[in-house]
Amino acid sequence: MNIGIVGLGLMGGSLAKAVKKYGIAKKVYGYARSEKSKKEIQELGLVDELVDIQTLKDSCDLIVLAIPVDNIISFLPNLLDIDKNTTIMDLGSTKEFIVKNIPEQIKENFIAAHPMCGSEKFGPKASMDNLYEGKTVVLCDLENNIDLHKNRAIKVFQDIGMRLVFMDSHNHDVHACYMSHLPHAISFSLANTVMNHEDPKSIIALAAGGFTDMSRIAKSSPNMWTDIFKQNRENLLNSIDLFEDHMKKVREMVEKEEYEKLEEWMKKANTLHEIL
């Protein structure tokens, strides 16, 4: 099987490494637009060959879209004349909007997937050797796909060591919001709060593990996360409302000096680690 990857950043570059490591692809093709990215991809040896879109369509059994979610939608018109036996798969963090915007001509070809893994880093140099192993991938709305494409995607993810979860795209976006999108919104908010109230010298001198852990994902790509927040807008707004309710509870308990009640509230939060 020949695999083409559009976007060789953290997700796409790491996938290229994984399919090479496990001998899944005879040849790995890549597509990138910027000259800077092309140079880095070639220096890192992420793919066997960088090619144009037509060559991807002519040469690949599987084309993976590892680009920001808005770019996935805008890229799809390039694939309308794809061969019926070529699988298209995206790795976007939102699913419902993408699924609803897949052109009818390629609905059967298109696998909506979300590997639940990543890093705050981005670009070709962020690619990792073992990003996917042992992690979960969510495959959405597979009833839209013929067996050829469904089985091909499942096999690739299984062969690189991922756990598979099957879900409809709407429920995926709700759950992904609480597990990933809300935490990113909180991290960006925390980072901006500190930046607006502390000078850089104080941050360097006093920032401890808790702040570093919570603010780490605020280093993530603003371009990518703006797209994600836009596409999952309603779920994100709902989750922010619920988070604000809990922050109001904390404020109220501290204002009223209800410290026993506050401690019980924190103990309830501790039980999350029994699940994780």
Short mmCIF file of C-alpha atoms in Angstrom, two decimals:
data_model
loop_
_atom_site.label_atom_id
_atom_site.label_comp_id
_atom_site.label_asym_id
_atom_site.label_seq_id
_atom_site.Cartn_x
_atom_site.Cartn_y
_atom_site.Cartn_z
CA MET A 1 0.00 0.00 0.00
CA ASN A 2 1.22 3.50 -0.85
CA ILE A 3 0.29 6.23 1.64
CA GLY A 4 0.16 9.96 0.96
CA ILE A 5 0.12 12.47 3.80
CA VAL A 6 -1.03 16.06 3.38
CA GLY A 7 0.54 18.09 6.17
CA LEU A 8 3.74 16.75 7.75
CA GLY A 9 3.58 18.45 11.13
CA LEU A 10 3.21 16.76 14.51
CA MET A 11 0.38 14.42 13.50
CA GLY A 12 1.27 13.83 9.86
CA GLY A 13 5.01 13.62 10.41
CA SER A 14 4.57 11.22 13.31
CA LEU A 15 2.23 9.08 11.21
CA ALA A 16 4.84 8.96 8.44
CA LYS A 17 7.38 7.71 10.96
CA ALA A 18 4.95 5.12 12.32
CA VAL A 19 3.93 3.60 8.98
CA LYS A 20 7.60 3.36 8.00
CA LYS A 21 8.56 1.82 11.34
CA TYR A 22 5.93 -0.92 11.06
CA GLY A 23 6.40 -1.53 7.32
CA ILE A 24 2.81 -0.61 6.53
CA ALA A 25 3.55 1.39 3.38
CA LYS A 26 5.58 0.46 0.34
CA LYS A 27 6.11 4.15 -0.22
CA VAL A 28 5.17 7.26 1.76
CA TYR A 29 4.42 10.38 -0.26
CA GLY A 30 4.03 13.84 1.22
CA TYR A 31 2.41 17.10 0.22
CA ALA A 32 3.26 20.49 1.72
CA ARG A 33 2.79 24.04 0.51
CA SER A 34 5.43 26.17 2.23
CA GLU A 35 9.04 26.00 1.14
CA LYS A 36 10.13 26.10 4.77
CA SER A 37 8.07 23.00 5.56
CA LYS A 38 9.30 21.20 2.45
CA LYS A 39 12.91 21.85 3.43
CA GLU A 40 12.37 20.57 6.99
CA ILE A 41 10.48 17.49 5.77
CA GLN A 42 13.30 16.58 3.41
CA GLU A 43 15.99 17.22 6.04
CA LEU A 44 14.15 14.97 8.51
CA GLY A 45 13.48 12.27 5.88
CA LEU A 46 9.83 12.04 6.87
CA VAL A 47 8.63 10.84 3.46
CA ASP A 48 10.08 9.04 0.48
CA GLU A 49 9.02 11.78 -1.89
CA LEU A 50 7.29 15.16 -1.81
CA VAL A 51 4.79 15.37 -4.68
CA ASP A 52 1.92 17.44 -6.05
CA ILE A 53 -1.76 16.71 -5.46
CA GLN A 54 -2.27 14.92 -8.77
CA THR A 55 0.58 12.51 -8.04
CA LEU A 56 -0.95 11.79 -4.62
CA LYS A 57 -4.23 10.88 -6.30
CA ASP A 58 -2.57 8.77 -8.96
CA SER A 59 -0.13 6.93 -6.69
CA CYS A 60 -1.73 6.42 -3.27
CA ASP A 61 -4.11 3.84 -1.85
CA LEU A 62 -4.61 6.00 1.25
CA ILE A 63 -4.45 9.80 1.46
CA VAL A 64 -4.30 11.23 4.99
CA LEU A 65 -5.27 14.84 5.68
CA ALA A 66 -3.21 15.89 8.71
CA ILE A 67 -3.92 19.61 8.42
CA PRO A 68 -6.00 22.14 10.42
CA VAL A 69 -9.72 21.41 10.39
CA ASP A 70 -10.72 24.38 8.20
CA ASN A 71 -8.02 23.43 5.71
CA ILE A 72 -9.45 19.91 5.51
CA ILE A 73 -12.73 21.32 4.22
CA SER A 74 -11.05 23.61 1.71
CA PHE A 75 -8.80 20.77 0.47
CA LEU A 76 -11.63 18.32 -0.32
CA PRO A 77 -12.52 19.79 -3.76
CA ASN A 78 -9.06 18.63 -4.91
CA LEU A 79 -10.16 15.03 -4.31
CA LEU A 80 -13.55 14.92 -6.02
CA ASP A 81 -12.21 12.82 -8.90
CA ILE A 82 -10.47 10.32 -6.61
CA ASP A 83 -10.53 6.66 -7.59
CA LYS A 84 -13.29 4.73 -5.82
CA ASN A 85 -10.67 2.42 -4.30
CA THR A 86 -8.57 5.22 -2.78
CA THR A 87 -9.23 5.88 0.90
CA ILE A 88 -9.26 9.45 2.22
CA MET A 89 -8.82 9.94 5.95
CA ASP A 90 -8.59 13.03 8.11
CA LEU A 91 -7.02 13.38 11.57
CA GLY A 92 -8.91 16.50 12.65
CA SER A 93 -9.85 17.26 16.26
CA THR A 94 -13.48 17.99 15.38
CA LYS A 95 -15.62 15.62 13.36
CA GLU A 96 -19.27 16.64 12.92
CA PHE A 97 -18.64 19.74 10.81
CA ILE A 98 -16.17 17.86 8.63
CA VAL A 99 -18.52 14.89 8.12
CA LYS A 100 -21.39 17.21 7.19
CA ASN A 101 -19.22 18.92 4.57
CA ILE A 102 -17.83 15.87 2.80
CA PRO A 103 -18.92 16.09 -0.87
CA GLU A 104 -21.30 13.33 -1.89
CA GLN A 105 -18.87 12.05 -4.54
CA ILE A 106 -16.33 10.97 -1.91
CA LYS A 107 -18.49 10.16 1.14
CA GLU A 108 -17.87 6.42 0.83
CA ASN A 109 -14.11 7.00 0.55
CA PHE A 110 -13.81 9.35 3.52
CA ILE A 111 -12.85 8.06 6.98
CA ALA A 112 -13.32 10.55 9.82
CA ALA A 113 -10.67 9.77 12.45
CA HIS A 114 -9.32 11.53 15.53
CA PRO A 115 -6.21 10.11 17.20
CA MET A 116 -6.42 11.22 20.84
CA CYS A 117 -2.79 12.18 21.20
CA GLY A 118 -0.58 15.13 20.52
CA SER A 119 1.71 17.78 21.89
CA GLU A 120 1.81 21.55 22.22
CA LYS A 121 4.54 21.56 19.55
CA PHE A 122 3.82 21.86 15.84
CA GLY A 123 5.55 21.75 12.46
CA PRO A 124 7.69 18.98 10.91
CA LYS A 125 10.30 19.17 13.66
CA ALA A 126 7.59 18.28 16.21
CA SER A 127 7.09 14.81 14.67
CA MET A 128 7.66 12.01 17.17
CA ASP A 129 8.73 8.38 16.84
CA ASN A 130 6.12 6.90 19.20
CA LEU A 131 3.27 9.40 19.23
CA TYR A 132 0.54 6.89 18.38
CA GLU A 133 1.55 3.70 20.18
CA GLY A 134 -0.83 2.81 23.01
CA LYS A 135 -3.10 5.79 22.36
CA THR A 136 -6.78 5.84 21.37
CA VAL A 137 -8.19 6.73 17.97
CA VAL A 138 -11.88 7.55 17.51
CA LEU A 139 -13.41 6.49 14.19
CA CYS A 140 -16.67 8.25 13.41
CA ASP A 141 -19.74 7.42 11.32
CA LEU A 142 -18.23 4.34 9.66
CA GLU A 143 -21.67 3.32 8.46
CA ASN A 144 -21.06 5.87 5.68
CA ASN A 145 -18.09 3.90 4.36
CA ILE A 146 -17.75 0.79 2.25
CA ASP A 147 -15.78 -2.09 3.80
CA LEU A 148 -12.64 -1.50 1.73
CA HIS A 149 -12.02 1.94 3.23
CA LYS A 150 -13.25 1.07 6.70
CA ASN A 151 -11.05 -2.02 6.97
CA ARG A 152 -8.02 -0.23 5.51
CA ALA A 153 -8.21 2.54 8.12
CA ILE A 154 -8.80 0.11 10.98
CA LYS A 155 -5.80 -1.99 9.94
CA VAL A 156 -3.46 1.01 9.74
CA PHE A 157 -4.37 2.17 13.24
CA GLN A 158 -4.17 -1.33 14.67
CA ASP A 159 -0.79 -1.92 13.03
CA ILE A 160 0.69 1.22 14.61
CA GLY A 161 -0.51 0.11 18.04
CA MET A 162 -3.61 2.20 18.66
CA ARG A 163 -6.79 1.36 20.59
CA LEU A 164 -9.95 1.83 18.51
CA VAL A 165 -13.16 3.52 19.66
CA PHE A 166 -16.20 3.86 17.39
CA MET A 167 -18.56 6.79 17.84
CA ASP A 168 -20.88 9.05 15.91
CA SER A 169 -19.41 12.44 15.01
CA HIS A 170 -21.80 14.49 17.16
CA ASN A 171 -21.01 12.59 20.36
CA HIS A 172 -17.32 12.67 19.52
CA ASP A 173 -17.37 16.46 19.41
CA VAL A 174 -19.16 16.71 22.76
CA HIS A 175 -16.69 14.38 24.49
CA ALA A 176 -13.63 15.86 22.74
CA CYS A 177 -14.72 19.28 23.93
CA TYR A 178 -14.54 18.32 27.62
CA MET A 179 -11.42 16.16 27.27
CA SER A 180 -9.40 18.48 25.02
CA HIS A 181 -10.99 21.68 23.77
CA LEU A 182 -12.10 23.12 27.14
CA PRO A 183 -8.70 22.35 28.75
CA HIS A 184 -7.00 24.23 25.92
CA ALA A 185 -9.33 27.23 26.39
CA ILE A 186 -8.56 27.19 30.13
CA SER A 187 -4.82 26.95 29.52
CA PHE A 188 -4.83 29.88 27.09
CA SER A 189 -6.91 31.87 29.60
CA LEU A 190 -4.54 31.08 32.47
CA ALA A 191 -1.50 32.07 30.40
CA ASN A 192 -3.09 35.40 29.41
CA THR A 193 -4.17 36.08 33.01
CA VAL A 194 -0.61 35.62 34.26
CA MET A 195 0.94 37.54 31.37
CA ASN A 196 -1.37 40.49 32.08
CA HIS A 197 -0.53 40.60 35.80
CA GLU A 198 3.06 39.42 36.14
CA ASP A 199 6.30 40.65 34.61
CA PRO A 200 8.49 38.11 32.76
CA LYS A 201 11.19 38.14 35.48
CA SER A 202 8.67 37.13 38.15
CA ILE A 203 7.25 34.39 35.95
CA ILE A 204 10.71 32.93 35.35
CA ALA A 205 11.64 33.16 39.04
CA LEU A 206 8.44 31.87 40.61
CA ALA A 207 6.63 29.63 38.12
CA ALA A 208 6.38 26.16 39.69
CA GLY A 209 5.27 22.74 38.48
CA GLY A 210 1.55 23.37 38.77
CA PHE A 211 1.61 26.48 36.63
CA THR A 212 4.00 24.91 34.13
CA ASP A 213 1.78 21.83 33.77
CA MET A 214 -1.43 23.82 33.38
CA SER A 215 -0.02 26.39 30.97
CA ARG A 216 1.97 23.95 28.79
CA ILE A 217 -0.74 23.48 26.19
CA ALA A 218 -1.05 27.26 25.81
CA LYS A 219 2.04 26.85 23.60
CA SER A 220 -0.17 25.09 21.03
CA SER A 221 -0.76 26.51 17.55
CA PRO A 222 -3.20 29.46 17.72
CA ASN A 223 -4.11 28.93 14.06
CA MET A 224 -5.09 25.30 14.62
CA TRP A 225 -7.00 25.94 17.84
CA THR A 226 -8.92 28.90 16.43
CA ASP A 227 -10.25 26.52 13.76
CA ILE A 228 -11.13 23.89 16.37
CA PHE A 229 -12.95 26.37 18.60
CA LYS A 230 -14.84 27.69 15.58
CA GLN A 231 -15.95 24.27 14.38
CA ASN A 232 -16.94 23.08 17.87
CA ARG A 233 -18.35 26.43 18.96
CA GLU A 234 -21.63 25.35 20.57
CA ASN A 235 -20.11 22.54 22.60
CA LEU A 236 -17.25 24.78 23.73
CA LEU A 237 -19.64 27.53 24.85
CA ASN A 238 -21.68 25.01 26.84
CA SER A 239 -18.57 23.60 28.52
CA ILE A 240 -17.31 27.11 29.39
CA ASP A 241 -20.67 27.85 31.04
CA LEU A 242 -20.33 24.75 33.22
CA PHE A 243 -16.71 25.56 34.07
CA GLU A 244 -17.68 29.11 35.03
CA ASP A 245 -20.34 27.67 37.37
CA HIS A 246 -17.63 25.74 39.21
CA MET A 247 -15.37 28.79 39.41
CA LYS A 248 -18.28 30.73 40.92
CA LYS A 249 -18.69 27.96 43.50
CA VAL A 250 -15.03 28.23 44.46
CA ARG A 251 -15.30 32.00 44.75
CA GLU A 252 -18.43 31.74 46.89
CA MET A 253 -16.94 29.14 49.26
CA VAL A 254 -13.78 31.22 49.73
CA GLU A 255 -15.75 34.45 50.21
CA LYS A 256 -17.96 32.80 52.84
CA GLU A 257 -14.98 31.01 54.40
CA GLU A 258 -16.72 27.65 53.93
CA TYR A 259 -13.44 25.75 54.01
CA GLU A 260 -14.84 22.36 55.02
CA LYS A 261 -17.24 22.56 52.09
CA LEU A 262 -14.34 23.62 49.85
CA GLU A 263 -12.28 20.65 50.99
CA GLU A 264 -15.10 18.23 50.17
CA TRP A 265 -15.46 19.83 46.75
CA MET A 266 -11.74 19.27 46.13
CA LYS A 267 -11.96 15.66 47.36
CA LYS A 268 -14.65 15.02 44.77
CA ALA A 269 -12.27 16.36 42.11
CA ASN A 270 -9.56 13.98 43.40
CA THR A 271 -11.68 10.99 42.37
CA LEU A 272 -10.92 11.81 38.72
CA HIS A 273 -7.50 10.21 39.22
CA GLU A 274 -9.15 6.93 40.22
CA ILE A 275 -10.63 6.85 36.71
CA LEU A 276 -7.46 7.95 34.95
#
